mmCIF file of C-alpha atoms and ligand atoms in Angstrom:
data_model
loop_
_atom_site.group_PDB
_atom_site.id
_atom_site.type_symbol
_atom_site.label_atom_id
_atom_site.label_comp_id
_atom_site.label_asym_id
_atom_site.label_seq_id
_atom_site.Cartn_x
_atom_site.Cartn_y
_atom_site.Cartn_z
ATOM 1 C CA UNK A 1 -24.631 14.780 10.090
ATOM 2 C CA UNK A 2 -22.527 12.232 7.915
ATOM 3 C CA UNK A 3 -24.768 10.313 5.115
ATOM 4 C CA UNK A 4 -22.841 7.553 6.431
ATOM 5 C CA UNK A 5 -23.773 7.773 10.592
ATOM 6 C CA UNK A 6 -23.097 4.206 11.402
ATOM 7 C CA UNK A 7 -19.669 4.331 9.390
ATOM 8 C CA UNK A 8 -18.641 7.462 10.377
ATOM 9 C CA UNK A 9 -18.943 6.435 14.388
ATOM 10 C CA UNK A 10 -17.064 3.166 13.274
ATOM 11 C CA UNK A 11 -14.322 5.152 11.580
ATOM 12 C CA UNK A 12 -14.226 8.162 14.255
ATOM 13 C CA UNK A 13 -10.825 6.971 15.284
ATOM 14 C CA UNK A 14 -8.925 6.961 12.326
ATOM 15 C CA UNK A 15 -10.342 9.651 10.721
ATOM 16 C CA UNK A 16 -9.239 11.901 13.355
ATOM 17 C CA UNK A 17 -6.060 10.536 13.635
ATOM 18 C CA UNK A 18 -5.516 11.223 9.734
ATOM 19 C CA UNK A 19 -7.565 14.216 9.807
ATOM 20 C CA UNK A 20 -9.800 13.110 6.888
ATOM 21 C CA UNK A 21 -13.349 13.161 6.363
ATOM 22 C CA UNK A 22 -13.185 8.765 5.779
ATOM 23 C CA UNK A 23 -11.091 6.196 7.590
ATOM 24 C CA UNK A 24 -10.108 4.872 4.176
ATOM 25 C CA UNK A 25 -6.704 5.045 3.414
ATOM 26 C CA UNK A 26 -5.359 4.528 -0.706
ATOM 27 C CA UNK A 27 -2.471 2.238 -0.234
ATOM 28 C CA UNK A 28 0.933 3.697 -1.695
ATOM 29 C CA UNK A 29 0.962 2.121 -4.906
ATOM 30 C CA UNK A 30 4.004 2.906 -6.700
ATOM 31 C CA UNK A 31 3.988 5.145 -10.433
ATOM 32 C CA UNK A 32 0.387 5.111 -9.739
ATOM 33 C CA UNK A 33 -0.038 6.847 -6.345
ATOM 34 C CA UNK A 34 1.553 10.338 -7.380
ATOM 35 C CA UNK A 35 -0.488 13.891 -7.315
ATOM 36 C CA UNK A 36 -3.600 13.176 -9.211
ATOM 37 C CA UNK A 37 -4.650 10.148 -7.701
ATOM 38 C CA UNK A 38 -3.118 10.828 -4.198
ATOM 39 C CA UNK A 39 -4.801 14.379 -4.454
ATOM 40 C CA UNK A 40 -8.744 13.097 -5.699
ATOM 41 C CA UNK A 41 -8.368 10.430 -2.700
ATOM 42 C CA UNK A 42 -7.784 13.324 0.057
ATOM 43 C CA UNK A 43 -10.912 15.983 -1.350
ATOM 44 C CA UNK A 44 -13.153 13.022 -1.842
ATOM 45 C CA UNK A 45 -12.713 12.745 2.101
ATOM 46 C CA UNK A 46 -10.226 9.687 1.812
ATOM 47 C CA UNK A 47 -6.827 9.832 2.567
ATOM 48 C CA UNK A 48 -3.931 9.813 -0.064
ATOM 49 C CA UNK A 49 -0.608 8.333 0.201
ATOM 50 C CA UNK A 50 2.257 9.110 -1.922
ATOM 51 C CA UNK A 51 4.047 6.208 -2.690
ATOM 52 C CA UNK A 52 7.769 7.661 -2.932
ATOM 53 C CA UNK A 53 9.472 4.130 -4.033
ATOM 54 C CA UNK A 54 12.939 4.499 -5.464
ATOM 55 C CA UNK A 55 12.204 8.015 -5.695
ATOM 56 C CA UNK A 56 15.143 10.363 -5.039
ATOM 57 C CA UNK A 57 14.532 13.467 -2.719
ATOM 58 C CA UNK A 58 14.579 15.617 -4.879
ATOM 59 C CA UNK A 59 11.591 13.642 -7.070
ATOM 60 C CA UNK A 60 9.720 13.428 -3.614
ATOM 61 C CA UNK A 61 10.385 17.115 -2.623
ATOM 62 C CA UNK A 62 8.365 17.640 -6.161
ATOM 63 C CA UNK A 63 5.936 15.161 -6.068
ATOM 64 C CA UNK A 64 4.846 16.719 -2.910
ATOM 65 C CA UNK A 65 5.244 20.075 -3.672
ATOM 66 C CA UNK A 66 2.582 19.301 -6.771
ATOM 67 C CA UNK A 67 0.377 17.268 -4.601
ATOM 68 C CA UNK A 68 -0.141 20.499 -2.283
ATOM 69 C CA UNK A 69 -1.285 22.358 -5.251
ATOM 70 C CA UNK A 70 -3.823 20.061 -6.117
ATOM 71 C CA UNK A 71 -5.443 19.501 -2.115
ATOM 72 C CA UNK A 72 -5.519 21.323 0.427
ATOM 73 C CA UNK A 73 -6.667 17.705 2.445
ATOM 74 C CA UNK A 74 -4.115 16.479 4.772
ATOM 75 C CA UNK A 75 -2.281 13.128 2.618
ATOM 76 C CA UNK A 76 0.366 11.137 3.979
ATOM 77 C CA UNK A 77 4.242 9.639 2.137
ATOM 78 C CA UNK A 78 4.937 5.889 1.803
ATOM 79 C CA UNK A 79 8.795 5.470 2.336
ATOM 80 C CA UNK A 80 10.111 1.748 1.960
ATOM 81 C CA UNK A 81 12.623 0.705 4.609
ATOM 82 C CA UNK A 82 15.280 -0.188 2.189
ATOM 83 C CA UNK A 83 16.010 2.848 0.331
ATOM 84 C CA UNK A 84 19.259 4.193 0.720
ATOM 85 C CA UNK A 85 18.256 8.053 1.025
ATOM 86 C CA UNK A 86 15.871 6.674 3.813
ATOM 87 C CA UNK A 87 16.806 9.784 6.188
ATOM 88 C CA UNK A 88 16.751 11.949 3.415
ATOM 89 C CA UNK A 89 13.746 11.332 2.665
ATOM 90 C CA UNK A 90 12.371 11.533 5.902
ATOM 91 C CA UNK A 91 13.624 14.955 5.869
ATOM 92 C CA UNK A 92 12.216 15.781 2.455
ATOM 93 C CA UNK A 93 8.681 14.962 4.373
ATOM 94 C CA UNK A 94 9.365 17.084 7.386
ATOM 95 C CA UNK A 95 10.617 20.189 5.603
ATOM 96 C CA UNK A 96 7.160 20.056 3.641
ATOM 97 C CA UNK A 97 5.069 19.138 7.203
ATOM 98 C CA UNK A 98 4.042 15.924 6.197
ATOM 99 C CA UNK A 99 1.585 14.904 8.651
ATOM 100 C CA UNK A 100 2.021 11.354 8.154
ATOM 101 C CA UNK A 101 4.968 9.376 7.118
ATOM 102 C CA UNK A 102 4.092 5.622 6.408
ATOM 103 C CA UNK A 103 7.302 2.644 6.428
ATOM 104 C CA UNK A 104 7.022 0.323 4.599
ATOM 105 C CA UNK A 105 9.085 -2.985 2.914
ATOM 106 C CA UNK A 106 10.212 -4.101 6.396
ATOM 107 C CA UNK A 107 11.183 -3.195 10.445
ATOM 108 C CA UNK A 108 12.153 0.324 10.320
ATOM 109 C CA UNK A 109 15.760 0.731 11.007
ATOM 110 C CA UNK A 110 17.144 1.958 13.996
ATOM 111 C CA UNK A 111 16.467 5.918 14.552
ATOM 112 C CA UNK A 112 14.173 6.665 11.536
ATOM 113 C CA UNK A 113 11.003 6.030 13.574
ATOM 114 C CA UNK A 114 12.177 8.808 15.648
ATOM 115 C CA UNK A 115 13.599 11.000 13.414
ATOM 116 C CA UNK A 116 9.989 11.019 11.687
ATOM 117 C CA UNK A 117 8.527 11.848 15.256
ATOM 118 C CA UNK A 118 11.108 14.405 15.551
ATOM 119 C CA UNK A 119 10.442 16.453 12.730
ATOM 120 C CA UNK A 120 14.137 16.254 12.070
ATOM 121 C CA UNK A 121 15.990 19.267 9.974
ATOM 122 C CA UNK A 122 13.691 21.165 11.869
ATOM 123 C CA UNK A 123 10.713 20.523 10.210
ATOM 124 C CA UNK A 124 7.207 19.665 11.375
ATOM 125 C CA UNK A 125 6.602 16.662 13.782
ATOM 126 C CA UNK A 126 4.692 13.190 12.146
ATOM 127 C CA UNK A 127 2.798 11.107 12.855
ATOM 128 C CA UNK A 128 4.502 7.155 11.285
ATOM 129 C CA UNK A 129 2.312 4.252 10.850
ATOM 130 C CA UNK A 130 4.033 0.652 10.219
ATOM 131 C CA UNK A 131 3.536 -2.553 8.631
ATOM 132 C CA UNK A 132 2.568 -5.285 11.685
ATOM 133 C CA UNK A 133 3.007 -9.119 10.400
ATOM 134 C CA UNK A 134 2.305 -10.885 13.802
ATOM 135 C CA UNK A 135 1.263 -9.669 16.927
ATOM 136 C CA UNK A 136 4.383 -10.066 18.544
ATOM 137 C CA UNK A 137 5.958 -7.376 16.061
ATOM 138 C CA UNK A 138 2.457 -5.398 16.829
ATOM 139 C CA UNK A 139 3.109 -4.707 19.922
ATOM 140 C CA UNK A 140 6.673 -4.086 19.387
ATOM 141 C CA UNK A 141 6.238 -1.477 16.778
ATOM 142 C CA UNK A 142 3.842 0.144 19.473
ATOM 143 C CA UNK A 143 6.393 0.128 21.924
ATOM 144 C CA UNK A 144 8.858 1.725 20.126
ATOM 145 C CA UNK A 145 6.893 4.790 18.915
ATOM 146 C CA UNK A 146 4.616 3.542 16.293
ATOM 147 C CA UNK A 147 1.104 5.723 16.180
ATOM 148 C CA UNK A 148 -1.111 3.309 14.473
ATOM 149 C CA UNK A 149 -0.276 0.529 12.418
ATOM 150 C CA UNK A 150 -1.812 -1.419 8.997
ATOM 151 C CA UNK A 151 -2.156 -5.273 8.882
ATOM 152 C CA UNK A 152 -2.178 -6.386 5.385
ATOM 153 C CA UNK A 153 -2.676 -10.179 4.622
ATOM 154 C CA UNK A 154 -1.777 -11.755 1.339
ATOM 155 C CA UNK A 155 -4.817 -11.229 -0.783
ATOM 156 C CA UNK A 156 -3.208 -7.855 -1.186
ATOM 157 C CA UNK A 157 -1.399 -6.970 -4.447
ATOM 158 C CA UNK A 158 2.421 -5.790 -4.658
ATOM 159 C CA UNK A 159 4.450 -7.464 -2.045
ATOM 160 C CA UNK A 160 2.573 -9.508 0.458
ATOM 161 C CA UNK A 161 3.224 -11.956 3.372
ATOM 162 C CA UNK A 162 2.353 -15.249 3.937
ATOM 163 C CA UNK A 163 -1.064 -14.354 6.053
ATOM 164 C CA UNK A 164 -4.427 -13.744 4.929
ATOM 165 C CA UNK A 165 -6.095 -10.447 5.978
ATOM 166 C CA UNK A 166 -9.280 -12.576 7.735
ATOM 167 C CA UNK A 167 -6.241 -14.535 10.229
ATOM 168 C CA UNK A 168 -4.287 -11.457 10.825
ATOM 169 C CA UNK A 169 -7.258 -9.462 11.285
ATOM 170 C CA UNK A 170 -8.701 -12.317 13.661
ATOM 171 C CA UNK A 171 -5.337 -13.038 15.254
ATOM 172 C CA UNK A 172 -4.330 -9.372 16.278
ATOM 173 C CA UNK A 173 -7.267 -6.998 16.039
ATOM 174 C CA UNK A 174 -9.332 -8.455 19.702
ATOM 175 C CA UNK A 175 -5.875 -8.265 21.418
ATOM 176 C CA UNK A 176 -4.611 -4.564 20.452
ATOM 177 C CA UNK A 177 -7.211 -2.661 18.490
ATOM 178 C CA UNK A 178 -9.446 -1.349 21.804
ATOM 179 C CA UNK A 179 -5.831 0.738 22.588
ATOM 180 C CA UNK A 180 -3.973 0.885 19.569
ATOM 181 C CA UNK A 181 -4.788 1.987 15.989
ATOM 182 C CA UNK A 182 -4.716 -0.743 13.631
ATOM 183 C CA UNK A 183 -6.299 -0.015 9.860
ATOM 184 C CA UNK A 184 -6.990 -3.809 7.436
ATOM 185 C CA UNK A 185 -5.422 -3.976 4.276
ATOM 186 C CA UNK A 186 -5.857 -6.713 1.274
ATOM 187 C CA UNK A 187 -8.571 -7.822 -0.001
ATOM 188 C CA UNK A 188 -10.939 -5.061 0.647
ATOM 189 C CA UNK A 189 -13.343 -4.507 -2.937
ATOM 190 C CA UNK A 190 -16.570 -3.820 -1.280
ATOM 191 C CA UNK A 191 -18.049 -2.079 2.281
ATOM 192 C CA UNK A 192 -19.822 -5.235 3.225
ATOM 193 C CA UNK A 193 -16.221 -6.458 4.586
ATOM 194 C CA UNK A 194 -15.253 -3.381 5.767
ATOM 195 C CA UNK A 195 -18.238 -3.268 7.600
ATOM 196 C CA UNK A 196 -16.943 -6.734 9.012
ATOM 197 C CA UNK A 197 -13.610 -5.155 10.151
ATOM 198 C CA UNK A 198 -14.652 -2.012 11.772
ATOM 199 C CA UNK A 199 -17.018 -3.932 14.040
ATOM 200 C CA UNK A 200 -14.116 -6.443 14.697
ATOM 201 C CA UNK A 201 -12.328 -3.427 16.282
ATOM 202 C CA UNK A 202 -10.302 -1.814 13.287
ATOM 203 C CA UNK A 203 -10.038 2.035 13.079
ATOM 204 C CA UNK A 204 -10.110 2.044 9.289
ATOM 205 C CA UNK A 205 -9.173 0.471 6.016
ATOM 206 C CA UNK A 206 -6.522 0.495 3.237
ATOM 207 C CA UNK A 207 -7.565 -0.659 -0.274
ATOM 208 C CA UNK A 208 -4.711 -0.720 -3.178
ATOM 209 C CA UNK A 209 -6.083 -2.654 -5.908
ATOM 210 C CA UNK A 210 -9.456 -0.803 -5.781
ATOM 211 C CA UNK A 211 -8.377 2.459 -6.499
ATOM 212 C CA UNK A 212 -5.896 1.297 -8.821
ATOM 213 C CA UNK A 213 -8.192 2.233 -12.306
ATOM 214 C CA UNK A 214 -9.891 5.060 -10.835
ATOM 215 C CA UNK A 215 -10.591 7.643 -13.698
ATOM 216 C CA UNK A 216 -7.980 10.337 -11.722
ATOM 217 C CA UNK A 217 -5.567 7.319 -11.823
ATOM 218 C CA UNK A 218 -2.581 7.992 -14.357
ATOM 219 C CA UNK A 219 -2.132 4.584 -14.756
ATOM 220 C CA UNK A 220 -1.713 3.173 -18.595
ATOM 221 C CA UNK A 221 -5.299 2.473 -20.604
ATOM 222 C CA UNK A 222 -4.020 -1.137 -20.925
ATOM 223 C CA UNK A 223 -2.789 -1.589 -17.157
ATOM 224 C CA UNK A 224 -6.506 -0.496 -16.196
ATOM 225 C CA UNK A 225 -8.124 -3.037 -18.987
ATOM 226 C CA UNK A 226 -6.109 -6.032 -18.239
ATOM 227 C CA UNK A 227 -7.309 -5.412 -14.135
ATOM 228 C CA UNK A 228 -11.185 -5.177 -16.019
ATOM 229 C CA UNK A 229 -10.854 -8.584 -17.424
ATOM 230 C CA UNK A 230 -9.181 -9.741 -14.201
ATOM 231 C CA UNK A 231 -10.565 -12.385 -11.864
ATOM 232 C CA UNK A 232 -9.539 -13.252 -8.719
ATOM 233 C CA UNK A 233 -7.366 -16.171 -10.039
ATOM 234 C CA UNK A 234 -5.547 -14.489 -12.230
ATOM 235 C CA UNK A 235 -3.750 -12.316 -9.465
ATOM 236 C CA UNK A 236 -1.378 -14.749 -7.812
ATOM 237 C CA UNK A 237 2.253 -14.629 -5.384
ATOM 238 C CA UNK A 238 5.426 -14.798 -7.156
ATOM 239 C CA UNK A 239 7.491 -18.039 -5.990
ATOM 240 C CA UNK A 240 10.582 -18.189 -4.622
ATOM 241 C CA UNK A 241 13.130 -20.393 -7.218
ATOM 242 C CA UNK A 242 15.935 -20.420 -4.887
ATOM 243 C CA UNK A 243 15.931 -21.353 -1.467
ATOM 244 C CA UNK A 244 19.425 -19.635 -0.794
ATOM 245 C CA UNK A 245 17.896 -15.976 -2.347
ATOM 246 C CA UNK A 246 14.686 -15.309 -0.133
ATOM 247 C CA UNK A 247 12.840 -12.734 -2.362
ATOM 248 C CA UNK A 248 9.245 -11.221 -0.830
ATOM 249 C CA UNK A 249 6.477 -12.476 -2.935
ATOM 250 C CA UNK A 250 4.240 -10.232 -5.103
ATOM 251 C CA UNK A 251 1.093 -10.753 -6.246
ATOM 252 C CA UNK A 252 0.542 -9.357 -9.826
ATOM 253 C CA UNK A 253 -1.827 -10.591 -12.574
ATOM 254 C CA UNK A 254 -0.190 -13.646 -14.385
ATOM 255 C CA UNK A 255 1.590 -12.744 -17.488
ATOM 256 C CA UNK A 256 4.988 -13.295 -19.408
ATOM 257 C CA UNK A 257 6.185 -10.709 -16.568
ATOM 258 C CA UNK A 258 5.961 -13.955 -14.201
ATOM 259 C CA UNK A 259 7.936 -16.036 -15.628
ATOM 260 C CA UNK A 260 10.650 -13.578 -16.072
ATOM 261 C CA UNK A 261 10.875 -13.000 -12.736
ATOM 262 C CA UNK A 262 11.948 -16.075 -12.471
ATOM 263 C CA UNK A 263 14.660 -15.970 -14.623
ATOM 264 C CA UNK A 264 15.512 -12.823 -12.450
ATOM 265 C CA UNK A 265 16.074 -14.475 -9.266
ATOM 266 C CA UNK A 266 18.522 -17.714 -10.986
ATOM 267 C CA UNK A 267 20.476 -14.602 -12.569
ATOM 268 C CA UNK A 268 20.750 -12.849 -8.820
ATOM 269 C CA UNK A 269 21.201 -16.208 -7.046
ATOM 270 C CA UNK A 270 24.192 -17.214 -9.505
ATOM 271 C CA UNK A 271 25.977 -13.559 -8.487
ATOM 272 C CA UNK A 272 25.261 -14.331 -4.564
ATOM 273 C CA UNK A 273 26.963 -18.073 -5.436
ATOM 274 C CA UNK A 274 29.970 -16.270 -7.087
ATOM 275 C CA UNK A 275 30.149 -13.371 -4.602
ATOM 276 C CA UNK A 276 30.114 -10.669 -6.930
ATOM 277 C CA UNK A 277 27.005 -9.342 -4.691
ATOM 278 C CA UNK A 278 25.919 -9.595 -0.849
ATOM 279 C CA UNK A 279 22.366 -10.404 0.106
ATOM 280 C CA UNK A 280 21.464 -6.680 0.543
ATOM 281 C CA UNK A 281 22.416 -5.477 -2.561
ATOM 282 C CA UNK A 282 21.330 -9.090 -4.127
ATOM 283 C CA UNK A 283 17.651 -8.332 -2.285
ATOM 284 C CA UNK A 284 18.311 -4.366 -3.923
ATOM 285 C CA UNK A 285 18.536 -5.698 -7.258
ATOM 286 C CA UNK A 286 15.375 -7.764 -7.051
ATOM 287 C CA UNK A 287 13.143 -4.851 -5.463
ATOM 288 C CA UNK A 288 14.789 -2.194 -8.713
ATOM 289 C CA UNK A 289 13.718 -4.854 -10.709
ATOM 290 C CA UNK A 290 10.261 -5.200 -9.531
ATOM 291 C CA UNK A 291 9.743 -1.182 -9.548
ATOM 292 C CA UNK A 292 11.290 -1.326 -13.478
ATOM 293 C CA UNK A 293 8.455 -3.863 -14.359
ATOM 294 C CA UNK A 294 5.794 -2.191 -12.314
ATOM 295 C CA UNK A 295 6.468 1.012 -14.455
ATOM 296 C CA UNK A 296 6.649 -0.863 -17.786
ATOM 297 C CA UNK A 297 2.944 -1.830 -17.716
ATOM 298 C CA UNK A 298 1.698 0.890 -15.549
ATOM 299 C CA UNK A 299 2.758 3.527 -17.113
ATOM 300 C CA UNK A 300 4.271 2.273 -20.601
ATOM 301 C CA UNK A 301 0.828 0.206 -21.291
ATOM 302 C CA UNK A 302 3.570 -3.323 -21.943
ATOM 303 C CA UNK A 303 1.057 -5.274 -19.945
ATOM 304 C CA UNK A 304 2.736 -8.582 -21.813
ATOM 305 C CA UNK A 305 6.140 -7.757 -20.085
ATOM 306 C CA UNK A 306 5.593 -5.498 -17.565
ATOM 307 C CA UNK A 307 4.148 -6.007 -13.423
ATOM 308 C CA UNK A 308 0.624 -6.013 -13.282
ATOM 309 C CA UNK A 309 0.655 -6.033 -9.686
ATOM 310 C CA UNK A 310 -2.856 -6.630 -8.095
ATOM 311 C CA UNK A 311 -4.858 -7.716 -5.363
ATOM 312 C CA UNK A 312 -7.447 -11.020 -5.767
ATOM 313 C CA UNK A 313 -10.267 -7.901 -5.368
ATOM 314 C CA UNK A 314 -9.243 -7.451 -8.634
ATOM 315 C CA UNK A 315 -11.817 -9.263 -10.049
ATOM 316 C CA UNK A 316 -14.342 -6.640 -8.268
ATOM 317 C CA UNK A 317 -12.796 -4.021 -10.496
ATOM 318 C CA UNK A 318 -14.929 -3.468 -13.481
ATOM 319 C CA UNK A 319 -14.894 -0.205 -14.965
ATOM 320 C CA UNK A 320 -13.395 3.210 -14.639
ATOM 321 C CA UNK A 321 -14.865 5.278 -12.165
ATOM 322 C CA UNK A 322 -14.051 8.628 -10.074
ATOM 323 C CA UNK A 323 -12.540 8.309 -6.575
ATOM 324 C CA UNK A 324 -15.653 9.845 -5.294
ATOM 325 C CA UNK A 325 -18.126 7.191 -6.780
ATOM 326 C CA UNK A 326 -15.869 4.310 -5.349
ATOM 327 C CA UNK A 327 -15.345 5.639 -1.860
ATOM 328 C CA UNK A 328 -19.562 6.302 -2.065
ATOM 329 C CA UNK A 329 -20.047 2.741 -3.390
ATOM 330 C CA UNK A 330 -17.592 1.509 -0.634
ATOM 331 C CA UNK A 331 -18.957 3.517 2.077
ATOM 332 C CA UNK A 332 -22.948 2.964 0.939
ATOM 333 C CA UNK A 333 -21.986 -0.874 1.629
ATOM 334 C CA UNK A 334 -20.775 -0.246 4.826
ATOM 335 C CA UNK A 335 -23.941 1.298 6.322
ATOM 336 C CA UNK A 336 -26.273 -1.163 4.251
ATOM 337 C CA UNK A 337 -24.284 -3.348 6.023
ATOM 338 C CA UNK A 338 -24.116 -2.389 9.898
ATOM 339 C CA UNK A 339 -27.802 -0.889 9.459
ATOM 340 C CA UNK A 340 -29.007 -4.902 8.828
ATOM 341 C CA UNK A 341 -26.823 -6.369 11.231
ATOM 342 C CA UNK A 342 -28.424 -3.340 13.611
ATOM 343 C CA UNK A 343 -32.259 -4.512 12.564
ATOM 344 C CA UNK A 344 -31.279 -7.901 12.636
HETATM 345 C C1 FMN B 401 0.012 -1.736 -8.303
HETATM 346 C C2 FMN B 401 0.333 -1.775 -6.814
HETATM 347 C C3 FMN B 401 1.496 -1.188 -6.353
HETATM 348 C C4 FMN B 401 1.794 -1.168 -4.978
HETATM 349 N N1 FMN B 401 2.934 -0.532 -4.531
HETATM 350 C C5 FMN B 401 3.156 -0.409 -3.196
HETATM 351 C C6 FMN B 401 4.253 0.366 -2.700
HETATM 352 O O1 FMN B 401 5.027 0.937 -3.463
HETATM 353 N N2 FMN B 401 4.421 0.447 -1.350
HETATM 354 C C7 FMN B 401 3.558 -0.168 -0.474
HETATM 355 O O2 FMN B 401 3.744 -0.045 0.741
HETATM 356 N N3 FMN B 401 2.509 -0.896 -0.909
HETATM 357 C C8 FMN B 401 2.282 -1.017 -2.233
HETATM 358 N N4 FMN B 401 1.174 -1.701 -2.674
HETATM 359 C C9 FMN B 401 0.177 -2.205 -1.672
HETATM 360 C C10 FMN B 401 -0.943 -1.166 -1.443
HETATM 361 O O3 FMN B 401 -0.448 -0.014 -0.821
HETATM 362 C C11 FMN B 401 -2.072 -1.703 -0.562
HETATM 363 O O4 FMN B 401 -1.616 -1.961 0.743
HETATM 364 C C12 FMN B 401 -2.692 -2.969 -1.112
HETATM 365 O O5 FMN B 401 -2.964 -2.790 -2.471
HETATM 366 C C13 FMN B 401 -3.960 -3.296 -0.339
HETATM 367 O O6 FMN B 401 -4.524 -4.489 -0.753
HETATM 368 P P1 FMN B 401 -5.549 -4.618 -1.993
HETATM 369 O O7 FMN B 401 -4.694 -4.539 -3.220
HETATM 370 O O8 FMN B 401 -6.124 -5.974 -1.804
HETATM 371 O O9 FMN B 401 -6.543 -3.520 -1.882
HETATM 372 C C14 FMN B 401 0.889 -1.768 -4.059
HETATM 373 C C15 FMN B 401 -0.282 -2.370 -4.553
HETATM 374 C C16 FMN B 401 -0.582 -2.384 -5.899
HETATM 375 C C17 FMN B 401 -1.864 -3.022 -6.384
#
């Protein structure tokens, strides 16, 4: 029997869906969610996601190909939306038997939903789990082939929407949950509150920001130390400088980083004005940009210049500590949690 009985019936949903011990899922983070950290998430009973970002396929085809080696635990890939190789990648996944294939960074386009059902190239068959901002687009992504779907509100770090987790969560989780798979992101730093979503109908949860400085996490000794001395405040949304270049904010710990970006986004909007770029390839240049900052103070350690993207649960991130001892600490909240609501 599970330590974690009252969890464990909460979270019997998702966890068979993913095949995992845990219905808690480690947000694709990109640099930072690659083999080690992706692998400790999957044998501590979690599940691991590989964040691919502007990987190429043949960079993914490795990444996974190392992952395997290090777990024998099902773990999932994070593609975004806008990447060119899109339906490479997708193949990259299938040829490899990815299990689960998550889309990210917008709607999927037309036919990749599909393909990743397909198991095209003739690989192995996915399952795909999407991004749902509203309800409306909830049910739609259902509709057209969807198996379960994460709501993340914008407490969350890396790129976020205008919602906050407790609305979304409110607004779509009574309507669709009962039928439909739906896992809470952003926001999430202790069990209490996902205690608070599984009763409120969700299958699971996704944290980002928590597992971020785990001690299996490769990110830079001064990424992890600037998220220590954190608080809440510090992690806030990128604004948008130009109304005719609509950029996706991200929230990331304040630094010179920040104001760069803003700097970025007059230098993009001036090329849109004199139509040496389109939108897409304007919106392109902003998203290599953010993934060229993320890596600077991720993995370089230039925490003055790079992205320190992070969640406001940043400020419940203290120390370094093994996957295992957070997912305990998370779970051991839970339970506390539904057991006094159960006496109560
Ligand atoms: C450093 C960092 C990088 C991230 N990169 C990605 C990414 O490449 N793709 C993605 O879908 N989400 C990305 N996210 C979002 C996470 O997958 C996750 O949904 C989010 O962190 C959950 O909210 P939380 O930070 O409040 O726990 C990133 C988050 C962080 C903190």
């Amino acid at each position: 029997m599970s330590q974690f009985p009252k969890s464990a019936a909460l979270m019997a949903r998702g966890a068979a869906f993913f095949g995992s011990e845990h219905a808690i899922l480690c947000g694709a983070m990109s640099w930072v969610s690659e083999r080690n950290l992706v692998s400790a998430i999957s044998n501590a009973g979690g599940f691991g996601v590989i964040a691919c970002g502007a990987m190429t396929p043949a960079l993914l085809d490795a990444e996974i190909t190392a992952t395997r080696a290090l777990t024998a635990k099902p773990f999932g890939v994070n593609l975004i939306t806008m990447h060119p190789d899109l339906f490479e990648l997708i193949a990259v996944c299938a040829s490899h038997g990815v299990s689960h294939v998550v889309l990210a960074g917008g709607i999927p386009p037309k036919g990749s939903v599909e393909a990743i059902k397909a198991g095209d190239n003739g690989g192995a068959e996915a399952k795909v789990i999407c991004f749902a901002p509203t309800l409306a687009l909830a049910k739609k992504l259902l509709r057209s082939g969807a198996d379960a779907l994460v709501i993340e509100g914008m407490e969350a770090g890396g790129h976020i929407g205008p919602v906050s987790t407790s609305v979304l969560a409110q607004e779509i989780l009574p309507s669709i949950a009962e039928d439909a798979l739906v896992f809470v992101a952003g926001g999430i730093g202790r069990g209490e509150a996902i205690a608070g979503y599984l009763e409120m109908g969700a299958a699971g949860v996704q944290l980002g920001t928590r597992f971020a400085c785990a001690t299996e996490s490769i990110a830079h000794p001064a990424f992890k130390k600037a998220f220590f001395r954190a608080s809440a405040r510090d992690a806030t949304a990128s604004v948008q400088v130009d109304p005719r270049l609509p950029v996706i904010p991200v929230r990331a710990l304040k630094n010179k980083g920040t104001e760069a970006f803003s700097a970025k986004q007059i230098e993009v909007a001036r090329l849109l004005d004199d139509g040496s770029v389109e939108m897409l390839e304007a919106q392109l240049q902003i998203e290599r940009y953010w993934a060229g900052a993320l890596r600077r103070a991720a993995i370089d350690g230039d925490v003055e210049n790079g992205s320190l993207m992070a969640g406001q649960s940043v400020g419940m991130v203290t120390k370094e500590e093994p996957v295992t001892e957070i997912i305990a600490a998370l779970l051991g909240e839970c339970e506390a949690a539904l057991g006094r609501r159960a006496a109560a």
